[in-house]
């Protein structure tokens, strides 16, 4: 899975099995999930708008799309092990009035395979967490009139998850990510938290389980590799790459194994980081070849 923001649109690219409640939703194999920002006075046909956006960016018709009036600068991305959740949220007035245009869009992605039933149950889990988060924030409604959820997993992965309620491992991760991420997304959209671009959070077990917002400007470990390094991709979009030239599998504290790549500097090289920004779907082999030409 790769994701990037371009021209006011979040693109999530890969080979997915996905379920969507958004425009043209359902259950299907798709290569793209996108969340596109539209003007606050948007009155166009949403299907036509997404067709134009995807055609402009060279995306085929196998996609699920969402629309929002929230600027992608306020996007929150939350990574909890093999689960990544993307949230944009707008609730400018605490009212359930259908005449007030608000939207909370949630996209949940699993690196591990899921049965179709689990994809559908994740929509319920994410929606329940959204309602719970809004309640804790003092709102008297469980959602807005145009909310949507997309759930995607790796199409080629063996289905490891049959269910996705809050008592399951995957459901618990999605629930916690939405419960934490929705208030953060609203804080950014409402201007209470200022960020120049999307915010990235990771669930850390170091020093006790908690969420950490990663900000390259305030990283206490900088520079962790070499002077002049770039940190745009500190949390590598290729992870876990499995390339033993760059890392190795190590035993984890819970008895499993995790990909360890603390010594990898590939995407810290300024020229490689710039290349990745220009070509966000570049393969690992392509990035390594580019490095060799420097």
Short mmCIF file of N, CA, C and O in Angstrom, two decimals, residues 116-254:
data_model
loop_
_atom_site.label_atom_id
_atom_site.label_comp_id
_atom_site.label_asym_id
_atom_site.label_seq_id
_atom_site.Cartn_x
_atom_site.Cartn_y
_atom_site.Cartn_z
N UNK A 116 -14.69 -11.05 3.48
CA UNK A 116 -15.64 -9.99 3.15
C UNK A 116 -16.50 -9.61 4.35
O UNK A 116 -16.81 -8.43 4.56
N UNK A 117 -16.88 -10.62 5.14
CA UNK A 117 -17.69 -10.33 6.33
C UNK A 117 -16.94 -9.43 7.30
O UNK A 117 -17.52 -8.55 7.94
N UNK A 118 -15.63 -9.63 7.42
CA UNK A 118 -14.83 -8.80 8.31
C UNK A 118 -14.71 -7.38 7.78
O UNK A 118 -14.70 -6.41 8.55
N UNK A 119 -14.63 -7.23 6.46
CA UNK A 119 -14.62 -5.88 5.88
C UNK A 119 -15.90 -5.14 6.27
O UNK A 119 -15.86 -3.98 6.69
N UNK A 120 -17.02 -5.82 6.14
CA UNK A 120 -18.30 -5.18 6.47
C UNK A 120 -18.41 -4.89 7.96
O UNK A 120 -18.90 -3.83 8.37
N UNK A 121 -17.94 -5.82 8.78
CA UNK A 121 -18.03 -5.60 10.23
C UNK A 121 -17.12 -4.46 10.67
O UNK A 121 -17.43 -3.75 11.64
N UNK A 122 -16.03 -4.24 9.95
CA UNK A 122 -15.15 -3.12 10.29
C UNK A 122 -15.85 -1.78 10.08
O UNK A 122 -15.60 -0.81 10.80
N UNK A 123 -16.75 -1.71 9.10
CA UNK A 123 -17.54 -0.49 8.91
C UNK A 123 -18.36 -0.21 10.17
O UNK A 123 -18.44 0.93 10.64
N UNK A 124 -18.95 -1.26 10.74
CA UNK A 124 -19.73 -1.11 11.97
C UNK A 124 -18.82 -0.67 13.12
O UNK A 124 -19.14 0.23 13.90
N UNK A 125 -17.66 -1.31 13.22
CA UNK A 125 -16.72 -0.99 14.30
C UNK A 125 -16.25 0.46 14.21
O UNK A 125 -16.21 1.18 15.22
N UNK A 126 -15.89 0.90 13.02
CA UNK A 126 -15.43 2.28 12.84
C UNK A 126 -16.55 3.27 13.13
O UNK A 126 -16.32 4.32 13.75
N UNK A 127 -17.76 2.95 12.70
CA UNK A 127 -18.89 3.85 12.93
C UNK A 127 -19.22 3.95 14.42
O UNK A 127 -19.52 5.03 14.94
N UNK A 128 -19.13 2.82 15.12
CA UNK A 128 -19.36 2.85 16.57
C UNK A 128 -18.32 3.69 17.29
O UNK A 128 -18.65 4.46 18.21
N UNK A 129 -17.06 3.56 16.88
CA UNK A 129 -16.00 4.36 17.50
C UNK A 129 -16.20 5.84 17.21
O UNK A 129 -15.95 6.70 18.06
N UNK A 130 -16.65 6.16 16.00
CA UNK A 130 -16.93 7.55 15.64
C UNK A 130 -18.01 8.14 16.55
O UNK A 130 -17.87 9.25 17.08
N UNK A 131 -19.09 7.39 16.74
CA UNK A 131 -20.18 7.87 17.59
C UNK A 131 -19.71 8.06 19.03
O UNK A 131 -20.07 9.05 19.69
N UNK A 132 -18.90 7.13 19.51
CA UNK A 132 -18.38 7.21 20.87
C UNK A 132 -17.47 8.43 21.03
O UNK A 132 -17.53 9.14 22.04
N UNK A 133 -16.63 8.68 20.02
CA UNK A 133 -15.73 9.83 20.08
C UNK A 133 -16.51 11.14 20.07
O UNK A 133 -16.20 12.07 20.83
N UNK A 134 -17.54 11.24 19.24
CA UNK A 134 -18.35 12.46 19.21
C UNK A 134 -19.07 12.67 20.54
O UNK A 134 -19.18 13.80 21.02
N UNK A 135 -19.55 11.59 21.13
CA UNK A 135 -20.21 11.70 22.44
C UNK A 135 -19.24 12.25 23.49
O UNK A 135 -19.59 13.13 24.28
N UNK A 136 -18.01 11.74 23.48
CA UNK A 136 -17.01 12.21 24.45
C UNK A 136 -16.65 13.68 24.22
O UNK A 136 -16.25 14.37 25.16
N UNK A 137 -16.79 14.14 22.99
CA UNK A 137 -16.49 15.53 22.68
C UNK A 137 -17.65 16.47 23.03
O UNK A 137 -17.53 17.68 22.90
N UNK A 138 -18.77 15.89 23.43
CA UNK A 138 -19.91 16.71 23.85
C UNK A 138 -20.96 16.93 22.78
O UNK A 138 -21.92 17.68 23.01
N UNK A 139 -20.83 16.28 21.63
CA UNK A 139 -21.84 16.43 20.59
C UNK A 139 -23.03 15.52 20.90
O UNK A 139 -22.87 14.44 21.48
N UNK A 140 -24.20 15.96 20.48
CA UNK A 140 -25.41 15.20 20.78
C UNK A 140 -25.91 14.42 19.57
O UNK A 140 -27.09 14.12 19.45
N UNK A 141 -25.01 14.08 18.66
CA UNK A 141 -25.38 13.26 17.51
C UNK A 141 -24.25 12.28 17.23
O UNK A 141 -23.09 12.54 17.53
N UNK A 142 -24.57 11.11 16.65
CA UNK A 142 -23.56 10.06 16.47
C UNK A 142 -22.79 10.16 15.16
O UNK A 142 -21.90 9.34 14.91
N UNK A 143 -23.14 11.13 14.34
CA UNK A 143 -22.46 11.27 13.06
C UNK A 143 -23.06 12.43 12.30
O UNK A 143 -23.88 13.18 12.83
N UNK A 144 -22.65 12.59 11.05
CA UNK A 144 -23.20 13.66 10.23
C UNK A 144 -24.00 13.06 9.09
O UNK A 144 -24.05 11.84 8.92
N UNK A 145 -24.60 13.91 8.30
CA UNK A 145 -25.54 13.44 7.29
C UNK A 145 -24.88 12.83 6.06
O UNK A 145 -25.55 12.20 5.25
N UNK A 146 -23.57 13.03 5.90
CA UNK A 146 -22.89 12.54 4.69
C UNK A 146 -21.66 11.70 5.00
O UNK A 146 -20.77 11.57 4.16
N UNK A 147 -21.58 11.14 6.20
CA UNK A 147 -20.40 10.34 6.58
C UNK A 147 -20.24 9.12 5.67
O UNK A 147 -21.22 8.58 5.13
N UNK A 148 -19.00 8.68 5.54
CA UNK A 148 -18.73 7.48 4.74
C UNK A 148 -17.53 6.74 5.32
O UNK A 148 -16.67 7.33 5.98
N UNK A 149 -17.50 5.44 5.06
CA UNK A 149 -16.40 4.58 5.52
C UNK A 149 -15.98 3.67 4.37
O UNK A 149 -16.82 3.13 3.65
N UNK A 150 -14.67 3.52 4.21
CA UNK A 150 -14.11 2.52 3.31
C UNK A 150 -13.18 1.64 4.12
O UNK A 150 -12.40 2.14 4.94
N UNK A 151 -13.26 0.34 3.91
CA UNK A 151 -12.35 -0.61 4.55
C UNK A 151 -11.68 -1.41 3.45
O UNK A 151 -12.35 -1.93 2.55
N UNK A 152 -10.35 -1.51 3.51
CA UNK A 152 -9.60 -2.21 2.48
C UNK A 152 -8.54 -3.10 3.11
O UNK A 152 -8.00 -2.78 4.17
N UNK A 153 -8.25 -4.20 2.45
CA UNK A 153 -7.16 -5.08 2.88
C UNK A 153 -6.39 -5.53 1.64
O UNK A 153 -6.84 -5.34 0.51
N UNK A 154 -5.24 -6.13 1.87
CA UNK A 154 -4.44 -6.63 0.76
C UNK A 154 -5.18 -7.78 0.09
O UNK A 154 -5.49 -8.79 0.71
N UNK A 155 -5.44 -7.62 -1.20
CA UNK A 155 -6.21 -8.61 -1.95
C UNK A 155 -5.51 -9.97 -2.02
O UNK A 155 -6.15 -11.02 -1.99
N UNK A 156 -4.19 -9.95 -2.10
CA UNK A 156 -3.45 -11.20 -2.30
C UNK A 156 -3.02 -11.86 -0.99
O UNK A 156 -2.39 -12.91 -1.01
N UNK A 157 -3.33 -11.24 0.14
CA UNK A 157 -2.96 -11.81 1.43
C UNK A 157 -3.97 -12.88 1.86
O UNK A 157 -5.16 -12.77 1.58
N UNK A 158 -3.47 -13.90 2.52
CA UNK A 158 -4.36 -14.94 3.05
C UNK A 158 -5.30 -14.32 4.08
O UNK A 158 -4.86 -13.62 4.99
N UNK A 159 -6.62 -14.54 3.94
CA UNK A 159 -7.55 -13.95 4.91
C UNK A 159 -7.29 -14.47 6.33
O UNK A 159 -7.52 -15.64 6.62
N UNK A 160 -6.80 -13.60 7.18
CA UNK A 160 -6.50 -13.97 8.56
C UNK A 160 -7.61 -13.56 9.52
O UNK A 160 -7.65 -14.00 10.65
N UNK A 161 -8.50 -12.68 9.05
CA UNK A 161 -9.52 -12.12 9.93
C UNK A 161 -10.90 -12.42 9.37
O UNK A 161 -11.26 -11.95 8.29
N UNK A 162 -11.66 -13.21 10.13
CA UNK A 162 -13.02 -13.57 9.74
C UNK A 162 -14.03 -12.60 10.32
O UNK A 162 -15.08 -12.34 9.73
N UNK A 163 -13.71 -12.06 11.49
CA UNK A 163 -14.57 -11.10 12.18
C UNK A 163 -13.76 -9.84 12.49
O UNK A 163 -12.53 -9.86 12.50
N UNK A 164 -14.47 -8.75 12.80
CA UNK A 164 -13.76 -7.50 13.08
C UNK A 164 -14.49 -6.65 14.12
O UNK A 164 -14.43 -5.43 14.08
N UNK A 165 -15.18 -7.31 15.04
CA UNK A 165 -15.78 -6.58 16.15
C UNK A 165 -14.72 -6.10 17.12
O UNK A 165 -13.53 -6.43 16.99
N UNK A 166 -15.12 -5.36 18.13
CA UNK A 166 -14.15 -4.74 19.03
C UNK A 166 -13.42 -5.73 19.92
O UNK A 166 -12.42 -5.38 20.55
N UNK A 167 -13.88 -6.97 20.00
CA UNK A 167 -13.17 -7.98 20.78
C UNK A 167 -12.10 -8.70 19.96
O UNK A 167 -11.31 -9.45 20.50
N UNK A 168 -12.08 -8.47 18.65
CA UNK A 168 -11.06 -9.08 17.80
C UNK A 168 -9.82 -8.19 17.77
O UNK A 168 -9.88 -7.00 18.07
N UNK A 169 -8.70 -8.77 17.37
CA UNK A 169 -7.46 -8.01 17.31
C UNK A 169 -7.55 -6.87 16.30
O UNK A 169 -7.14 -5.74 16.58
N UNK A 170 -8.09 -7.15 15.13
CA UNK A 170 -8.16 -6.10 14.12
C UNK A 170 -9.23 -5.06 14.47
O UNK A 170 -9.03 -3.86 14.29
N UNK A 171 -10.36 -5.52 15.02
CA UNK A 171 -11.41 -4.58 15.40
C UNK A 171 -10.97 -3.64 16.51
O UNK A 171 -11.29 -2.45 16.50
N UNK A 172 -10.22 -4.18 17.47
CA UNK A 172 -9.72 -3.35 18.57
C UNK A 172 -8.79 -2.26 18.04
O UNK A 172 -8.85 -1.11 18.49
N UNK A 173 -7.97 -2.59 17.08
CA UNK A 173 -7.04 -1.61 16.52
C UNK A 173 -7.78 -0.51 15.77
O UNK A 173 -7.46 0.68 15.89
N UNK A 174 -8.76 -0.90 14.97
CA UNK A 174 -9.55 0.10 14.24
C UNK A 174 -10.31 0.99 15.21
O UNK A 174 -10.34 2.22 15.07
N UNK A 175 -10.94 0.38 16.21
CA UNK A 175 -11.71 1.13 17.20
C UNK A 175 -10.83 2.16 17.91
O UNK A 175 -11.21 3.34 18.03
N UNK A 176 -9.66 1.73 18.37
CA UNK A 176 -8.77 2.64 19.09
C UNK A 176 -8.26 3.76 18.19
O UNK A 176 -8.13 4.91 18.62
N UNK A 177 -7.97 3.44 16.93
CA UNK A 177 -7.47 4.46 16.01
C UNK A 177 -8.53 5.52 15.73
O UNK A 177 -8.23 6.72 15.73
N UNK A 178 -9.77 5.11 15.52
CA UNK A 178 -10.83 6.08 15.26
C UNK A 178 -11.15 6.88 16.52
O UNK A 178 -11.33 8.10 16.47
N UNK A 179 -11.20 6.20 17.65
CA UNK A 179 -11.51 6.87 18.91
C UNK A 179 -10.49 7.96 19.22
O UNK A 179 -10.84 9.05 19.69
N UNK A 180 -9.23 7.69 18.95
CA UNK A 180 -8.19 8.69 19.19
C UNK A 180 -8.10 9.69 18.04
O UNK A 180 -7.91 10.89 18.26
N UNK A 181 -8.24 9.21 16.81
CA UNK A 181 -7.98 10.05 15.66
C UNK A 181 -9.05 11.06 15.32
O UNK A 181 -8.75 12.16 14.83
N UNK A 182 -10.31 10.74 15.58
CA UNK A 182 -11.38 11.67 15.24
C UNK A 182 -11.26 13.00 15.98
O UNK A 182 -11.35 14.07 15.35
N UNK A 183 -11.05 13.02 17.30
CA UNK A 183 -10.85 14.31 17.97
C UNK A 183 -9.65 15.08 17.43
O UNK A 183 -9.68 16.31 17.33
N UNK A 184 -8.58 14.36 17.06
CA UNK A 184 -7.41 15.03 16.50
C UNK A 184 -7.74 15.66 15.15
O UNK A 184 -7.31 16.78 14.84
N UNK A 185 -8.50 14.94 14.32
CA UNK A 185 -8.88 15.47 13.01
C UNK A 185 -9.77 16.70 13.15
O UNK A 185 -9.61 17.69 12.43
N UNK A 186 -10.71 16.66 14.09
CA UNK A 186 -11.58 17.81 14.31
C UNK A 186 -10.80 19.00 14.85
O UNK A 186 -11.06 20.15 14.47
N UNK A 187 -9.84 18.74 15.73
CA UNK A 187 -9.04 19.83 16.29
C UNK A 187 -8.28 20.56 15.19
O UNK A 187 -8.11 21.79 15.23
N UNK A 188 -7.83 19.84 14.19
CA UNK A 188 -7.11 20.47 13.09
C UNK A 188 -8.06 21.21 12.15
O UNK A 188 -7.78 22.32 11.71
N UNK A 189 -9.20 20.61 11.86
CA UNK A 189 -10.16 21.26 10.97
C UNK A 189 -10.74 22.52 11.59
O UNK A 189 -11.01 23.51 10.90
N UNK A 190 -10.89 22.53 12.90
CA UNK A 190 -11.45 23.68 13.60
C UNK A 190 -10.40 24.72 13.98
O UNK A 190 -10.74 25.74 14.57
N UNK A 191 -9.14 24.45 13.68
CA UNK A 191 -8.09 25.42 13.91
C UNK A 191 -7.51 25.43 15.31
O UNK A 191 -6.70 26.30 15.64
N UNK A 192 -7.90 24.47 16.15
CA UNK A 192 -7.36 24.43 17.51
C UNK A 192 -5.96 23.83 17.54
O UNK A 192 -5.21 24.04 18.49
N UNK A 193 -5.61 23.06 16.52
CA UNK A 193 -4.25 22.53 16.35
C UNK A 193 -3.78 22.94 14.96
O UNK A 193 -4.48 22.69 13.97
N UNK A 194 -2.63 23.57 14.88
CA UNK A 194 -2.11 24.07 13.62
C UNK A 194 -1.04 23.13 13.07
O UNK A 194 -0.06 22.84 13.75
N UNK A 195 -1.23 22.67 11.85
CA UNK A 195 -0.23 21.87 11.16
C UNK A 195 -0.19 22.31 9.69
O UNK A 195 -1.22 22.68 9.13
N UNK A 196 0.99 22.25 9.10
CA UNK A 196 1.12 22.67 7.70
C UNK A 196 0.68 21.58 6.73
O UNK A 196 0.41 21.87 5.56
N UNK A 197 0.62 20.35 7.19
CA UNK A 197 0.22 19.25 6.33
C UNK A 197 -0.42 18.16 7.14
O UNK A 197 -0.68 18.32 8.35
N UNK A 198 -0.73 17.02 6.52
CA UNK A 198 -1.36 15.91 7.24
C UNK A 198 -0.56 15.49 8.47
O UNK A 198 0.66 15.60 8.51
N UNK A 199 -1.28 15.00 9.48
CA UNK A 199 -0.66 14.57 10.73
C UNK A 199 -0.56 13.05 10.76
O UNK A 199 -1.48 12.35 10.33
N UNK A 200 0.57 12.56 11.28
CA UNK A 200 0.81 11.12 11.33
C UNK A 200 1.00 10.69 12.77
O UNK A 200 1.81 11.27 13.50
N UNK A 201 0.24 9.67 13.18
CA UNK A 201 0.33 9.13 14.53
C UNK A 201 0.68 7.65 14.46
O UNK A 201 0.23 6.94 13.55
N UNK A 202 1.44 7.19 15.42
CA UNK A 202 1.76 5.78 15.50
C UNK A 202 1.49 5.29 16.91
O UNK A 202 1.72 6.01 17.89
N UNK A 203 0.96 4.07 17.02
CA UNK A 203 0.69 3.48 18.32
C UNK A 203 1.98 2.85 18.83
O UNK A 203 2.53 1.93 18.23
N UNK A 204 2.48 3.38 19.94
CA UNK A 204 3.77 2.95 20.47
C UNK A 204 3.57 2.18 21.77
O UNK A 204 2.69 2.49 22.57
N UNK A 205 4.42 1.18 21.97
CA UNK A 205 4.43 0.42 23.22
C UNK A 205 5.66 0.76 24.06
O UNK A 205 5.88 0.17 25.11
N UNK A 206 6.45 1.69 23.55
CA UNK A 206 7.67 2.07 24.27
C UNK A 206 7.30 3.00 25.41
O UNK A 206 6.77 4.08 25.21
N UNK A 207 7.55 2.56 26.63
CA UNK A 207 7.19 3.36 27.80
C UNK A 207 5.71 3.29 28.14
O UNK A 207 5.18 4.19 28.79
N UNK A 208 5.04 2.23 27.70
CA UNK A 208 3.60 2.10 27.94
C UNK A 208 2.82 2.38 26.67
O UNK A 208 3.21 3.22 25.86
N UNK A 209 1.71 1.68 26.49
CA UNK A 209 0.92 1.83 25.28
C UNK A 209 0.35 3.24 25.17
O UNK A 209 -0.35 3.71 26.07
N UNK A 210 0.61 3.90 24.04
CA UNK A 210 0.09 5.25 23.85
C UNK A 210 0.28 5.66 22.39
O UNK A 210 1.08 5.08 21.66
N UNK A 211 -0.48 6.67 21.98
CA UNK A 211 -0.34 7.24 20.64
C UNK A 211 0.71 8.34 20.66
O UNK A 211 0.78 9.12 21.60
N UNK A 212 1.50 8.40 19.60
CA UNK A 212 2.53 9.42 19.46
C UNK A 212 2.36 10.11 18.11
O UNK A 212 2.22 9.44 17.08
N UNK A 213 2.33 11.42 18.11
CA UNK A 213 2.34 12.15 16.85
C UNK A 213 3.78 12.38 16.42
O UNK A 213 4.57 12.97 17.16
N UNK A 214 4.10 11.90 15.24
CA UNK A 214 5.45 12.11 14.73
C UNK A 214 5.51 13.43 13.98
O UNK A 214 4.70 13.69 13.09
N UNK A 215 6.47 14.27 14.36
CA UNK A 215 6.70 15.54 13.67
C UNK A 215 8.20 15.66 13.41
O UNK A 215 9.00 15.67 14.36
N UNK A 216 8.56 15.73 12.17
CA UNK A 216 9.98 15.76 11.84
C UNK A 216 10.66 17.02 12.38
O UNK A 216 11.86 17.00 12.67
N UNK A 217 9.89 18.10 12.55
CA UNK A 217 10.49 19.35 13.02
C UNK A 217 10.93 19.27 14.48
O UNK A 217 11.81 19.99 14.91
N UNK A 218 10.29 18.40 15.26
CA UNK A 218 10.58 18.35 16.70
C UNK A 218 11.12 17.00 17.15
O UNK A 218 11.01 16.65 18.32
N UNK A 219 11.68 16.24 16.25
CA UNK A 219 12.14 14.89 16.60
C UNK A 219 13.37 14.98 17.51
O UNK A 219 14.38 15.59 17.15
N UNK A 220 13.30 14.37 18.71
CA UNK A 220 14.43 14.44 19.64
C UNK A 220 15.63 13.61 19.20
O UNK A 220 16.72 13.75 19.75
N UNK A 221 15.44 12.75 18.18
CA UNK A 221 16.53 11.88 17.73
C UNK A 221 17.25 12.41 16.50
O UNK A 221 18.18 11.80 16.01
N UNK A 222 16.80 13.54 15.99
CA UNK A 222 17.40 14.09 14.76
C UNK A 222 18.77 14.70 15.03
O UNK A 222 18.93 15.44 16.00
N UNK A 223 19.78 14.38 14.20
CA UNK A 223 19.74 13.41 13.10
C UNK A 223 20.09 12.01 13.60
O UNK A 223 21.08 11.83 14.30
N UNK A 224 19.28 11.03 13.24
CA UNK A 224 19.49 9.67 13.75
C UNK A 224 20.44 8.87 12.86
O UNK A 224 20.91 7.81 13.27
N UNK A 225 20.73 9.36 11.64
CA UNK A 225 21.61 8.63 10.74
C UNK A 225 22.84 9.45 10.34
O UNK A 225 23.97 9.03 10.55
N UNK A 226 22.61 10.62 9.76
CA UNK A 226 23.74 11.43 9.32
C UNK A 226 23.29 12.89 9.18
O UNK A 226 22.10 13.17 9.01
N UNK A 227 24.24 13.79 9.28
CA UNK A 227 23.94 15.21 9.14
C UNK A 227 23.41 15.48 7.74
O UNK A 227 23.93 14.97 6.75
N UNK A 228 22.35 16.28 7.66
CA UNK A 228 21.77 16.61 6.37
C UNK A 228 20.75 15.61 5.88
O UNK A 228 20.26 15.73 4.75
N UNK A 229 20.42 14.62 6.70
CA UNK A 229 19.45 13.61 6.28
C UNK A 229 18.06 14.22 6.12
O UNK A 229 17.73 15.23 6.72
N UNK A 230 17.23 13.58 5.31
CA UNK A 230 15.83 13.97 5.15
C UNK A 230 14.97 13.02 5.96
O UNK A 230 15.26 11.83 6.06
N UNK A 231 13.89 13.56 6.53
CA UNK A 231 13.04 12.76 7.42
C UNK A 231 11.59 12.69 6.96
O UNK A 231 10.71 12.34 7.73
N UNK A 232 11.33 13.03 5.69
CA UNK A 232 9.97 12.98 5.18
C UNK A 232 9.38 11.58 5.28
O UNK A 232 8.16 11.42 5.43
N UNK A 233 10.22 10.56 5.17
CA UNK A 233 9.74 9.18 5.17
C UNK A 233 10.34 8.40 6.33
O UNK A 233 10.76 7.26 6.17
N UNK A 234 10.36 9.03 7.51
CA UNK A 234 10.88 8.34 8.69
C UNK A 234 10.11 7.03 8.90
O UNK A 234 10.70 5.99 9.18
N UNK A 235 8.78 7.08 8.75
CA UNK A 235 7.97 5.86 8.78
C UNK A 235 7.79 5.42 7.34
O UNK A 235 6.94 5.91 6.61
N UNK A 236 8.61 4.49 6.93
CA UNK A 236 8.82 4.16 5.53
C UNK A 236 7.56 3.61 4.85
O UNK A 236 6.92 2.70 5.38
N UNK A 237 7.21 4.14 3.68
CA UNK A 237 6.05 3.62 2.95
C UNK A 237 6.29 2.22 2.38
O UNK A 237 5.34 1.57 1.94
N UNK A 238 7.53 1.76 2.38
CA UNK A 238 7.84 0.42 1.87
C UNK A 238 7.80 -0.64 2.98
O UNK A 238 8.00 -1.82 2.71
N UNK A 239 7.57 -0.22 4.22
CA UNK A 239 7.65 -1.15 5.36
C UNK A 239 6.47 -2.12 5.38
O UNK A 239 5.33 -1.70 5.15
N UNK A 240 6.70 -3.41 5.67
CA UNK A 240 8.00 -4.07 5.79
C UNK A 240 8.44 -4.59 4.43
O UNK A 240 7.75 -5.40 3.82
N UNK A 241 9.57 -4.14 3.93
CA UNK A 241 9.96 -4.47 2.56
C UNK A 241 10.52 -5.88 2.43
O UNK A 241 10.44 -6.49 1.36
N UNK A 242 11.11 -6.42 3.50
CA UNK A 242 11.68 -7.76 3.44
C UNK A 242 12.97 -7.85 2.64
O UNK A 242 13.46 -8.96 2.38
N UNK A 243 13.53 -6.71 2.25
CA UNK A 243 14.79 -6.69 1.49
C UNK A 243 15.95 -6.81 2.47
O UNK A 243 16.23 -5.89 3.24
N UNK A 244 16.65 -7.94 2.44
CA UNK A 244 17.70 -8.19 3.42
C UNK A 244 18.95 -7.37 3.18
O UNK A 244 19.88 -7.43 3.99
N UNK A 245 18.99 -6.60 2.10
CA UNK A 245 20.06 -5.62 1.94
C UNK A 245 19.82 -4.40 2.83
O UNK A 245 20.75 -3.64 3.12
N UNK A 246 18.57 -4.24 3.27
CA UNK A 246 18.19 -3.04 4.02
C UNK A 246 17.79 -3.32 5.46
O UNK A 246 17.72 -2.39 6.27
N UNK A 247 17.52 -4.56 5.80
CA UNK A 247 17.09 -4.88 7.15
C UNK A 247 17.05 -6.38 7.38
O UNK A 247 17.58 -7.16 6.59
N UNK A 248 16.38 -6.78 8.47
CA UNK A 248 16.29 -8.20 8.80
C UNK A 248 15.09 -8.44 9.71
O UNK A 248 14.60 -7.52 10.38
N UNK A 249 14.62 -9.68 9.71
CA UNK A 249 13.55 -10.06 10.62
C UNK A 249 14.16 -10.33 12.00
O UNK A 249 15.17 -11.03 12.11
N UNK A 250 13.55 -9.77 13.03
CA UNK A 250 14.05 -9.94 14.39
C UNK A 250 12.91 -10.42 15.28
O UNK A 250 11.73 -10.20 14.99
N UNK A 251 13.27 -11.08 16.37
CA UNK A 251 12.27 -11.57 17.31
C UNK A 251 11.68 -10.41 18.10
O UNK A 251 12.40 -9.52 18.56
N UNK A 252 10.36 -10.42 18.25
CA UNK A 252 9.69 -9.37 19.01
C UNK A 252 9.43 -9.83 20.43
O UNK A 252 9.55 -11.02 20.75
N UNK A 253 9.05 -8.91 21.28
CA UNK A 253 8.83 -9.23 22.69
C UNK A 253 7.61 -10.12 22.91
O UNK A 253 7.50 -10.77 23.94
N UNK A 254 6.70 -10.15 21.92
CA UNK A 254 5.50 -10.98 22.09
C UNK A 254 5.66 -12.37 21.48
O UNK A 254 4.69 -13.12 21.37
#
